[in-house]
Short mmCIF file of C-alpha atoms in Angstrom, two decimals:
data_model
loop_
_atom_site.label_atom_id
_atom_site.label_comp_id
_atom_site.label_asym_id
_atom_site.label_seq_id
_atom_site.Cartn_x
_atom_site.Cartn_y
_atom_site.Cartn_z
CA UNK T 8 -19.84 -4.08 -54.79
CA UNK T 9 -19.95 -0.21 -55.15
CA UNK T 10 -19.80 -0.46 -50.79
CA UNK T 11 -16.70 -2.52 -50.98
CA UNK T 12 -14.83 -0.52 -53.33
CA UNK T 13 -15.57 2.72 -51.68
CA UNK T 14 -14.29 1.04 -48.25
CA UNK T 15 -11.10 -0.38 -49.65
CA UNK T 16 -10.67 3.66 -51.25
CA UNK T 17 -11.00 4.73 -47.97
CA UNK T 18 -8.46 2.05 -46.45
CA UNK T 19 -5.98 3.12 -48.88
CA UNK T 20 -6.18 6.95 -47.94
CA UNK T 21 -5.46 6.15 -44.37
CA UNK T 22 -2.87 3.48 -45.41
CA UNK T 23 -0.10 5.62 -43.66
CA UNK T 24 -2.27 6.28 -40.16
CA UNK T 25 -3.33 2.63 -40.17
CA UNK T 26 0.37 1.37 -40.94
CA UNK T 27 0.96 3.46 -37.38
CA UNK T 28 -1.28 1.42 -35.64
CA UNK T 29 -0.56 -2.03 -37.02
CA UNK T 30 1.84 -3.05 -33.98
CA UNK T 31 -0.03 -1.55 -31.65
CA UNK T 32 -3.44 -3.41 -32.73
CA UNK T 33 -1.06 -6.46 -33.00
CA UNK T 34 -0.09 -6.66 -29.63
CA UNK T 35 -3.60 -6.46 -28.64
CA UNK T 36 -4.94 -8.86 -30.31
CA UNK T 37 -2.54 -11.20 -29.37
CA UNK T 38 -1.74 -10.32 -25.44
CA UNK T 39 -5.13 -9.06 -24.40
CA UNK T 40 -8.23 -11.11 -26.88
CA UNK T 41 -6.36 -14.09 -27.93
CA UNK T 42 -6.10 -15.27 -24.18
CA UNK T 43 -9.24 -14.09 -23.39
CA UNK T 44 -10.82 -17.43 -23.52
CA UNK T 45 -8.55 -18.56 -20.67
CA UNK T 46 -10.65 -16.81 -18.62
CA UNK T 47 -12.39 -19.79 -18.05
CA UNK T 48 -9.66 -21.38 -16.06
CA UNK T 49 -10.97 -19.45 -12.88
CA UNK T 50 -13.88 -21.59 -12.77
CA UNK T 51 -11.68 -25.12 -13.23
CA UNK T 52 -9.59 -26.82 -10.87
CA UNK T 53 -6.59 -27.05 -13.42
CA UNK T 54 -4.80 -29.70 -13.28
CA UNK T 55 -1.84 -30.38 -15.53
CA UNK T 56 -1.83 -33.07 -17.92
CA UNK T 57 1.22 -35.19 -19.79
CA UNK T 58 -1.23 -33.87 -23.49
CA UNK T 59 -0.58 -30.59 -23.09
CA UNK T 60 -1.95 -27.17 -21.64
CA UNK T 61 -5.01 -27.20 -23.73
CA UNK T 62 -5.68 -30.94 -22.77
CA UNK T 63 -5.10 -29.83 -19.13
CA UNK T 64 -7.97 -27.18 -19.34
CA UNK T 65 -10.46 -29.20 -20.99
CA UNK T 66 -9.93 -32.47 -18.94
CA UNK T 67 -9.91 -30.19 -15.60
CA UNK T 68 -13.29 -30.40 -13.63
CA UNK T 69 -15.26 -27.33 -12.83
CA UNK T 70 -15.58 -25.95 -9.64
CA UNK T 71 -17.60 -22.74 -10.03
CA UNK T 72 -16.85 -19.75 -7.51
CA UNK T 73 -14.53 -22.17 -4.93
CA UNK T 74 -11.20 -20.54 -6.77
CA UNK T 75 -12.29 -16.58 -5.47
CA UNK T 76 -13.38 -18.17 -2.10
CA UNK T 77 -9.83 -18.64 -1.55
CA UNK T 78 -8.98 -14.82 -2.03
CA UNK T 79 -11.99 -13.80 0.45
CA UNK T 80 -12.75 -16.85 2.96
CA UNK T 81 -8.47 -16.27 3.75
CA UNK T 82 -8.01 -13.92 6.56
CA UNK T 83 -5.94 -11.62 5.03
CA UNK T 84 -8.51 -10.57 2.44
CA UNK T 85 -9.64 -7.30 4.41
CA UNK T 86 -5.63 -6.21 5.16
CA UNK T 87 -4.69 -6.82 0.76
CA UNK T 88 -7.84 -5.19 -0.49
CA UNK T 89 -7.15 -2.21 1.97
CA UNK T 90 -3.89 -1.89 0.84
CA UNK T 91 -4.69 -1.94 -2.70
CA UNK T 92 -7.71 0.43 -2.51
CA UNK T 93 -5.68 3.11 0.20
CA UNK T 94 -2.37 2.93 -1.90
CA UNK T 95 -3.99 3.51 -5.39
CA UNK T 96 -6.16 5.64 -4.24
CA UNK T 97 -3.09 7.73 -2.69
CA UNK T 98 -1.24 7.44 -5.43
CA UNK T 99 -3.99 8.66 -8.14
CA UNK T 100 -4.51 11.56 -6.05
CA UNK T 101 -1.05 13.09 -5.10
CA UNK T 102 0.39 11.85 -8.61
CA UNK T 103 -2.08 13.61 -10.50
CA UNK T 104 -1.61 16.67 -8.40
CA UNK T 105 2.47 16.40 -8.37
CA UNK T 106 2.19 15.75 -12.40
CA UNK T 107 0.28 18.69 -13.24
CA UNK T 108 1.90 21.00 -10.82
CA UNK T 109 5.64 20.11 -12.39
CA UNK T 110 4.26 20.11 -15.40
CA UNK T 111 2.86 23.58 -15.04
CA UNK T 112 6.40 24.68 -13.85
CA UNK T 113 8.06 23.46 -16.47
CA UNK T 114 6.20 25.36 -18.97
CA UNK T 115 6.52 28.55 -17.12
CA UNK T 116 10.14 28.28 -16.28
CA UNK T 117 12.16 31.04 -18.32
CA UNK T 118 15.18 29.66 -19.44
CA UNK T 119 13.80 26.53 -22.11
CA UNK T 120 17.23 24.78 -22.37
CA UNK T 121 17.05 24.36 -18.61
CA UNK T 122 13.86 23.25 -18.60
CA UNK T 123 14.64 20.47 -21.00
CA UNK T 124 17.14 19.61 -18.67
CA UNK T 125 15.23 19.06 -16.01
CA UNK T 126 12.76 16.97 -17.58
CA UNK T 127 14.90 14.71 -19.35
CA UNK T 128 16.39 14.10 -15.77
CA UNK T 129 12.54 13.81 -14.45
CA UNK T 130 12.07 10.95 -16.84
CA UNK T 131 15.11 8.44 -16.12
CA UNK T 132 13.65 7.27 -13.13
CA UNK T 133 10.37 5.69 -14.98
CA UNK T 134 12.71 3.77 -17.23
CA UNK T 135 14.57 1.96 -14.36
CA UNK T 136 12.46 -1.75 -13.36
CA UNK T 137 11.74 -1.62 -10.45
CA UNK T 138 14.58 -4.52 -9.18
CA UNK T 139 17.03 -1.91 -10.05
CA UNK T 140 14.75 0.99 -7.97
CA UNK T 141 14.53 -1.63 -4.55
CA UNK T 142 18.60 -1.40 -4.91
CA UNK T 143 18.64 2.50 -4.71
CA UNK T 144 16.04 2.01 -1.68
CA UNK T 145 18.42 -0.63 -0.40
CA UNK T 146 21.20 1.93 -0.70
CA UNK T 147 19.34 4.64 1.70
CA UNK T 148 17.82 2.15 3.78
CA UNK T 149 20.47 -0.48 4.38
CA UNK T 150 20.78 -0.69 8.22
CA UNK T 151 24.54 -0.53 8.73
CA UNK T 152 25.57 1.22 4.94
CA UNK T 153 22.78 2.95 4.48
CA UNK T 154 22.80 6.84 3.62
CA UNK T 155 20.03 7.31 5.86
CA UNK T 156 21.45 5.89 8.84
CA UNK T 157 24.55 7.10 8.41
CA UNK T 158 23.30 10.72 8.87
CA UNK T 159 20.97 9.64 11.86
CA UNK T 160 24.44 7.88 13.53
CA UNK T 161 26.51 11.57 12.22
CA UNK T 162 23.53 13.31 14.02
CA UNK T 163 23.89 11.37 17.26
CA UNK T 164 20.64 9.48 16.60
CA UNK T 165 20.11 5.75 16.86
CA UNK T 166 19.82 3.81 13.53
CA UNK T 167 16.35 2.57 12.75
CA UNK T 168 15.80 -0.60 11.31
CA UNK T 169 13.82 -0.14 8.30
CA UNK T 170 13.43 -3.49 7.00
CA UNK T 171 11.23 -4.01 9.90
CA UNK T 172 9.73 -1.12 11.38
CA UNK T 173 6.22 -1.33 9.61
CA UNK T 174 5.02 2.09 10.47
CA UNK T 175 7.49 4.09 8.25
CA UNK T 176 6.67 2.30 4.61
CA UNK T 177 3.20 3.85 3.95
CA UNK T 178 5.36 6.99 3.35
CA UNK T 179 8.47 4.99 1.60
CA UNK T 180 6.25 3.14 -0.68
CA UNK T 181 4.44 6.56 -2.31
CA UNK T 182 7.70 8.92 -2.07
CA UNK T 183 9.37 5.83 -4.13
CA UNK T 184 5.80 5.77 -6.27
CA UNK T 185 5.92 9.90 -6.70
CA UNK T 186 9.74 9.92 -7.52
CA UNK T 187 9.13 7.19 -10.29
CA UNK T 188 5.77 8.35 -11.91
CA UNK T 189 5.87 11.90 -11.85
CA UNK T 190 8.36 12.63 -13.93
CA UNK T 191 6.60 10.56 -17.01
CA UNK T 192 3.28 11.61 -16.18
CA UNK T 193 3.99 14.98 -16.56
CA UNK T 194 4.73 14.86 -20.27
CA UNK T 195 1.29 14.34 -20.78
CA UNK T 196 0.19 17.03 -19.12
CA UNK T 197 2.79 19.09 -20.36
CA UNK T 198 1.75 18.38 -24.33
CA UNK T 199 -1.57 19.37 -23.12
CA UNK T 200 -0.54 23.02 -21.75
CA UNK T 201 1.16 23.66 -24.88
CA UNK T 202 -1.88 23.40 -26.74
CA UNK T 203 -3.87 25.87 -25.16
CA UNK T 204 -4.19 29.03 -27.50
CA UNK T 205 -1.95 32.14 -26.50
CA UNK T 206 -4.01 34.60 -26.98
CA UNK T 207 -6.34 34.09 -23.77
CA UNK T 208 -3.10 34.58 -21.61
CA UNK T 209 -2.92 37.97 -23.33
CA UNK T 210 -6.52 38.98 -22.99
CA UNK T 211 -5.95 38.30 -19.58
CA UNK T 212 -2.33 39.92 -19.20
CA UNK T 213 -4.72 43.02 -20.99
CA UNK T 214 -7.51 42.69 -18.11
CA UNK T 215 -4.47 42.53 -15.45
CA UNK T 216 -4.48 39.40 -14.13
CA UNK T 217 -1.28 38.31 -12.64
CA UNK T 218 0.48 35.35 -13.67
CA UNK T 219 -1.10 33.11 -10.48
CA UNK T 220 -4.74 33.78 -11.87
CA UNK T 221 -3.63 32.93 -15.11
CA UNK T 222 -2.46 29.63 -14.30
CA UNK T 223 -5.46 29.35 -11.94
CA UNK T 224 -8.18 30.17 -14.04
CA UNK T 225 -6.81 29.58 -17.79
CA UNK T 226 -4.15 26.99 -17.72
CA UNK T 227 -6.02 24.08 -15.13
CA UNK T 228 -9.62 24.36 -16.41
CA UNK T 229 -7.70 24.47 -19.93
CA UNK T 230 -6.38 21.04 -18.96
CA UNK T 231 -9.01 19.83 -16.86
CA UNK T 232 -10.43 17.14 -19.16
CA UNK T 233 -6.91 15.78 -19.74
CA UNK T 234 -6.94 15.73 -16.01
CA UNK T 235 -10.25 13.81 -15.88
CA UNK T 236 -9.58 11.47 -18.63
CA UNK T 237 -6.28 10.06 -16.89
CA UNK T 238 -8.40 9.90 -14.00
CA UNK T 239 -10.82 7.75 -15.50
CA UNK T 240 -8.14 5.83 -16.70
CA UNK T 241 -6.30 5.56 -13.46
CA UNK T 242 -9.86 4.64 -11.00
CA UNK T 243 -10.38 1.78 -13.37
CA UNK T 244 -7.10 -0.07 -12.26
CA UNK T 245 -7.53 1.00 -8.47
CA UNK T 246 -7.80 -2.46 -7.69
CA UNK T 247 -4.47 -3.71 -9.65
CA UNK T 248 -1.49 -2.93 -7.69
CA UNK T 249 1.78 -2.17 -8.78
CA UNK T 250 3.60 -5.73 -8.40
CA UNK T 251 7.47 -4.37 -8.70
CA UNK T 252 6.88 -1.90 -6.66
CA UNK T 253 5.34 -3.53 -3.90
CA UNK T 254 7.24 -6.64 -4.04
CA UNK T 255 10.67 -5.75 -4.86
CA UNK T 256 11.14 -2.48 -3.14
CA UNK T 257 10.10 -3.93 0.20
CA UNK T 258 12.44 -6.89 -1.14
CA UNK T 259 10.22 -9.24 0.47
CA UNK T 260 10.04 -8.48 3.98
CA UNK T 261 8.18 -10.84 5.71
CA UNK T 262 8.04 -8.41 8.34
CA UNK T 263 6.78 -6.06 6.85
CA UNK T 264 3.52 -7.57 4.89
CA UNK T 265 0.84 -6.37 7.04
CA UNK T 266 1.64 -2.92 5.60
CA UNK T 267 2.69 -3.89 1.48
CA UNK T 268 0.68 -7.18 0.57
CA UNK T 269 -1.46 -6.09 -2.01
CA UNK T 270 -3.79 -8.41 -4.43
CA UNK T 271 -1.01 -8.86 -6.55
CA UNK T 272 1.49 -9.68 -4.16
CA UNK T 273 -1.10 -11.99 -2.21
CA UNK T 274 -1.65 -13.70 -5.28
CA UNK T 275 2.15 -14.59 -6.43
CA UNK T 276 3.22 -15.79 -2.98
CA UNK T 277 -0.13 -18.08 -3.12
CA UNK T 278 0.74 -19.27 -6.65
CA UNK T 279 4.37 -19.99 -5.18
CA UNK T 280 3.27 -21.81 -2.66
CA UNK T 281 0.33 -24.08 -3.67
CA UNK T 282 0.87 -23.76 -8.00
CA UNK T 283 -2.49 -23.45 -8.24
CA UNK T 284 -3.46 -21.77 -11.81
CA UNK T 285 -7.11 -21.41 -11.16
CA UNK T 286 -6.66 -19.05 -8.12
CA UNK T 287 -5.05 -17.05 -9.50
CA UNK T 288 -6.44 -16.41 -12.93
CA UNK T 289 -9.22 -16.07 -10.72
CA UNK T 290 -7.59 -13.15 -8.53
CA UNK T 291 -6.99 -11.77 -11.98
CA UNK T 292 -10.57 -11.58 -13.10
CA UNK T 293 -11.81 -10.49 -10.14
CA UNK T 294 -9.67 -7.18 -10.54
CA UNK T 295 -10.31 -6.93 -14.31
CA UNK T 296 -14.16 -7.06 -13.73
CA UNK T 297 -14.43 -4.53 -10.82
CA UNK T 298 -11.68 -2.05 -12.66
CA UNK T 299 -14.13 -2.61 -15.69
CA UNK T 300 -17.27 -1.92 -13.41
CA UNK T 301 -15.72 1.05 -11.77
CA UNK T 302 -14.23 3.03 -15.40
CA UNK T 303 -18.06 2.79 -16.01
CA UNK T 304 -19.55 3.97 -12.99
CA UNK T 305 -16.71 7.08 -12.85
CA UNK T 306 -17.54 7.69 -16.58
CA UNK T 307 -20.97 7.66 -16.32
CA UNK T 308 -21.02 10.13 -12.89
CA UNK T 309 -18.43 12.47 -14.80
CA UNK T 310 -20.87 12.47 -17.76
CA UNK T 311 -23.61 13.63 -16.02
CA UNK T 312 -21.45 16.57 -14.41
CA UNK T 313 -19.53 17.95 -17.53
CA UNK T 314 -21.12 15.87 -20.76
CA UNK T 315 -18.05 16.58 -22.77
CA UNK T 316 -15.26 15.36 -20.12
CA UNK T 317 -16.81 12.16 -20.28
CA UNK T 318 -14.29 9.01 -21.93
CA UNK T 319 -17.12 7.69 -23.96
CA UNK A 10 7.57 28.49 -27.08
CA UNK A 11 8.17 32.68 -26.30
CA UNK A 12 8.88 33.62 -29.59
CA UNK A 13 7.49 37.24 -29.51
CA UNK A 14 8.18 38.59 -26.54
CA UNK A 15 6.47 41.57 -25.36
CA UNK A 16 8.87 43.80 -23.68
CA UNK A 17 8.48 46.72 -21.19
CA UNK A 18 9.54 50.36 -22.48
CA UNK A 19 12.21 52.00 -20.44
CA UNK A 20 11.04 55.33 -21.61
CA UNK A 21 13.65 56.60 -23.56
CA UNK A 22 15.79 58.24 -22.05
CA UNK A 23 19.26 58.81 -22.62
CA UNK A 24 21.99 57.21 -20.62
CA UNK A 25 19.77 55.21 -18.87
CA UNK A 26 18.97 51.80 -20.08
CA UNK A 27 16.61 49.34 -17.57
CA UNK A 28 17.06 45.84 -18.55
CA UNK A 29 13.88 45.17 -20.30
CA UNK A 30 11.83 42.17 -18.92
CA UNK A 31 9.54 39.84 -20.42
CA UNK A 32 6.17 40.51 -18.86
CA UNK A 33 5.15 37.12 -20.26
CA UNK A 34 7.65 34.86 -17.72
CA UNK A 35 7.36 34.59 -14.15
CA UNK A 36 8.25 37.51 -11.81
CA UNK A 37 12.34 36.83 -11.11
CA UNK A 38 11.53 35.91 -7.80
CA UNK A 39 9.07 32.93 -8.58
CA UNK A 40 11.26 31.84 -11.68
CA UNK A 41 14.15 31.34 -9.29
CA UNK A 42 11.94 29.48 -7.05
CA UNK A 43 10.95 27.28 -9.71
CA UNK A 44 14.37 26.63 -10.70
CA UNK A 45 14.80 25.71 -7.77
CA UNK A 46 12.01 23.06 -7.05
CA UNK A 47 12.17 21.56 -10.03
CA UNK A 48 15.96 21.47 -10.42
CA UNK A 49 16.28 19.56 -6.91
CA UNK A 50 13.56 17.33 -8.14
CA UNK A 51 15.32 16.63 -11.27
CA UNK A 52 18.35 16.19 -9.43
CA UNK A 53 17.29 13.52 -7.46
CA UNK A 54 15.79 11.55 -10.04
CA UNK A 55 19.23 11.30 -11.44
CA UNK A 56 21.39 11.23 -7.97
CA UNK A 57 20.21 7.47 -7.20
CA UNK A 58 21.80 6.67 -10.52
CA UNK A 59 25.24 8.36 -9.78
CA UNK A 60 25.37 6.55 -6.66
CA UNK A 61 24.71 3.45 -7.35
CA UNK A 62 27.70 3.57 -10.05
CA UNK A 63 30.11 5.38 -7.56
CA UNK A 64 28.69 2.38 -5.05
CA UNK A 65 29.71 -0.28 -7.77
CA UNK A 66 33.53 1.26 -8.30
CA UNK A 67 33.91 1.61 -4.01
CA UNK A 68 36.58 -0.93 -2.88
CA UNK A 69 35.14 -3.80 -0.53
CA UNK A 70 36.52 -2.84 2.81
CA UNK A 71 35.81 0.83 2.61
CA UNK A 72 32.63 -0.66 1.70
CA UNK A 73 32.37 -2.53 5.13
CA UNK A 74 34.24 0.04 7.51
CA UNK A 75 31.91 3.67 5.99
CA UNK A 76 29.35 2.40 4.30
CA UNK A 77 27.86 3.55 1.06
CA UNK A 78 29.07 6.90 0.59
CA UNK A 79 29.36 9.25 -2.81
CA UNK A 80 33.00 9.76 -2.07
CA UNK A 81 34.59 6.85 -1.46
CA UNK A 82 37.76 6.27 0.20
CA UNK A 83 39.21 3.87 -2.02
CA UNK A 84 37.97 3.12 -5.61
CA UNK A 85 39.07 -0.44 -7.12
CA UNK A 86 37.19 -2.02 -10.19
CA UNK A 87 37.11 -5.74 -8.10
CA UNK A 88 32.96 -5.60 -8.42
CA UNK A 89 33.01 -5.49 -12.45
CA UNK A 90 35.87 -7.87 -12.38
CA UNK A 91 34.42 -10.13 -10.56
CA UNK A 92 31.01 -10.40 -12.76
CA UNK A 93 32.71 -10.38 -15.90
CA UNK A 94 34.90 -13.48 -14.52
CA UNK A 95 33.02 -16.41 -15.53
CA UNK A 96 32.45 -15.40 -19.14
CA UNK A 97 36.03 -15.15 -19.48
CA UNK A 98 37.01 -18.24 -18.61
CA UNK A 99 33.68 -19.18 -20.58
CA UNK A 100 35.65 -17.97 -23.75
CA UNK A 101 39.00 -19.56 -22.50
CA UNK A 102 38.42 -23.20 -23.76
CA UNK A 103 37.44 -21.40 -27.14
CA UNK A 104 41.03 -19.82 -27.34
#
């Protein structure tokens, strides 16, 4: 009895803190562990049924592995998973790099109202969907109104077709990434570099390092377990694609899929195609299980360089 | 954030005042530099925005003969006319 009492004191201490997470823990619950059990349509051929979805998944037969057989028997499997794996990994590395770098020069820019300026501009881009970001692409890239090719005709080049050259949307897939995600991912970094105590930029300033070492060897190691924490993060969703990005901005190219069919991608057009539920809650899993397997491998090798840096 | 600035002492003397810097920011150099960078950055962040608009309020056939273009020959509202159409005439049986 005493136990209870002294948890329900301590519940009503925090009442304000755990107020502030209510939604959040809400959402959860009910997007991410109620329909956790559905997991187990992967292993069923579903098949729908006139009692309802529930009916359906019960009255479905089991099939064991044959739904992921379809994502690595088909012979596209090695061109999506490359994609995936060589466009995350791409865009973990240079938008980590980009982020901190504008975020350091935001905080060292002298004039503060500017600076505000410039990063309420940086973030407008990451609230646009990503329909809305394939029409700005559309407006550069169009072949016969497109800003691009209108400077290559003023120029006396030939226009290029870029809905179908494959060989240039590597690059126009992480510039569009960069110019979408920086901006955001910044602020993070940003709040972090604002934390870090004043006084060892004097001590330096008093042993005479310029204002490159200080950002060298104060602010980044400062900042560095931020750094390694979105890392984490980021490594354990190398294997889940951005969908908008690579399926509107492309707008659907057939042309062009050897170079932006990802898992996720791969996955819709199949589910367009045959309906088939079970492949592609299977695809699903399949990426939530190896994310989940690689944020524990990169946790445990960070713990064993730097115990602290470590997520958990 | 550079509440107490530390500034450089000119010495003194009379009739000649430097303009005192803030050893704390970047060199002048670098700051303008930074400006820059991060202004053109921030600048096209927001530019694809703009130009999509102008694009929406650029009449058809300039459309068709120039292309997309910030300046347009000819502005006409036709585009936002022509979406809001249908829920007018929606409303009209109402009226």
């Amino acid at each position: 009895m005493g136990s209870l009492m002294r948890w329900l004191r301590t519940v009503n201490r925090n009442m304000a803190l755990l107020i502030m997470v209510l939604p959040g823990a809400v959402w959860f619950l009910l997007f991410c562990y109620l329909p956790m059990p559905g997991v187990i349509l992967a292993f069923k051929n579903y098949r729908f049924s006139r009692d309802g979805f529930l009916a359906g998944i019960i009255q479905s037969e089991w099939v064991g592995f044959k739904n992921f057989e379809y994502l690595f028997k088909t012979e596209d499997a090695y061109i999506i998973v490359r994609n995936t794996v060589l466009y995350n990994a791409v865009f973990i590395v240079l938008g980590t790099a980009l982020s901190v770098f504008v975020a350091i020069l935001i905080h060292e820019i002298a004039n503060k109202k500017l600076a505000k300026i410039y990063q309420t501009g940086m973030f407008l881009p990451h609230f646009l969907s990503w329909v809305i970001v394939s029409y700005f692409v559309f407006s550069f890239l169009s072949v016969d109104k497109g800003v691009l090719n209108q400077l290559l005709r003023y120029f006396g080049a030939d226009p290029v077709y870029w809905y179908s050259e494959t060989k240039y949307w590597p690059f126009i897939l992480v510039i569009v990434y960069l110019w979408k995600s920086v901006g955001y991912g910044s602020v993070i970094y940003l709040a972090a570099i604002v934390g870090i105590d004043k006084s060892y930029y004097e001590a330096a300033m008093i042993d005479g390092a310029n204002k490159w070492q200080q950002i060298c060897r104060i602010t980044v190691p400062m900042i560095m377990p931020v750094i390694v924490i979105m890392f984490i993060l980021a490594i354990g969703g190398i294997f889940r694609a951005d969908f908008g990005l690579f399926y509107q901005v492309p707008r659907d190219t057939g042309a062009l899929y050897p170079v932006t069919n990802v898992i996720d991608t791969f996955v819709y057009r199949g589910l367009k195609v045959t309906g088939d539920i079970g492949m592609s809650t299977a695809a699903g899993l399949y990426q939530a299980v190896v994310g989940f397997v690689l944020v524990i491998t990169t946790n445990f090798i960070v713990r064993k360089i730097n115990k602290e840096q470590a997520l958990f | 954030m550079n509440n107490s600035a530390v500034l450089q002492h000119d010495g003194g003397r009379p009739g000649r005042r430097k303009k005192l810097r803030n050893i704390h920011q970047l060199p002048p150099f670098w700051n303008m530099l930074a400006h820059l960078a991060i202004g053109l950055f921030s600048f096209s962040c927001v530019y694809p925005f703009l130009f999509v608009i102008v694009i929406s309020l650029t009449d058809e056939t300039t459309l068709a003969k120039n292309g997309y273009s910030i300046f347009p020959e000819k502005w006409s509202l036709d585009a936002y006319a022509y979406v809001f159409k249908p829920a007018i005439s929606c409303f009209a049986p109402m009226a």
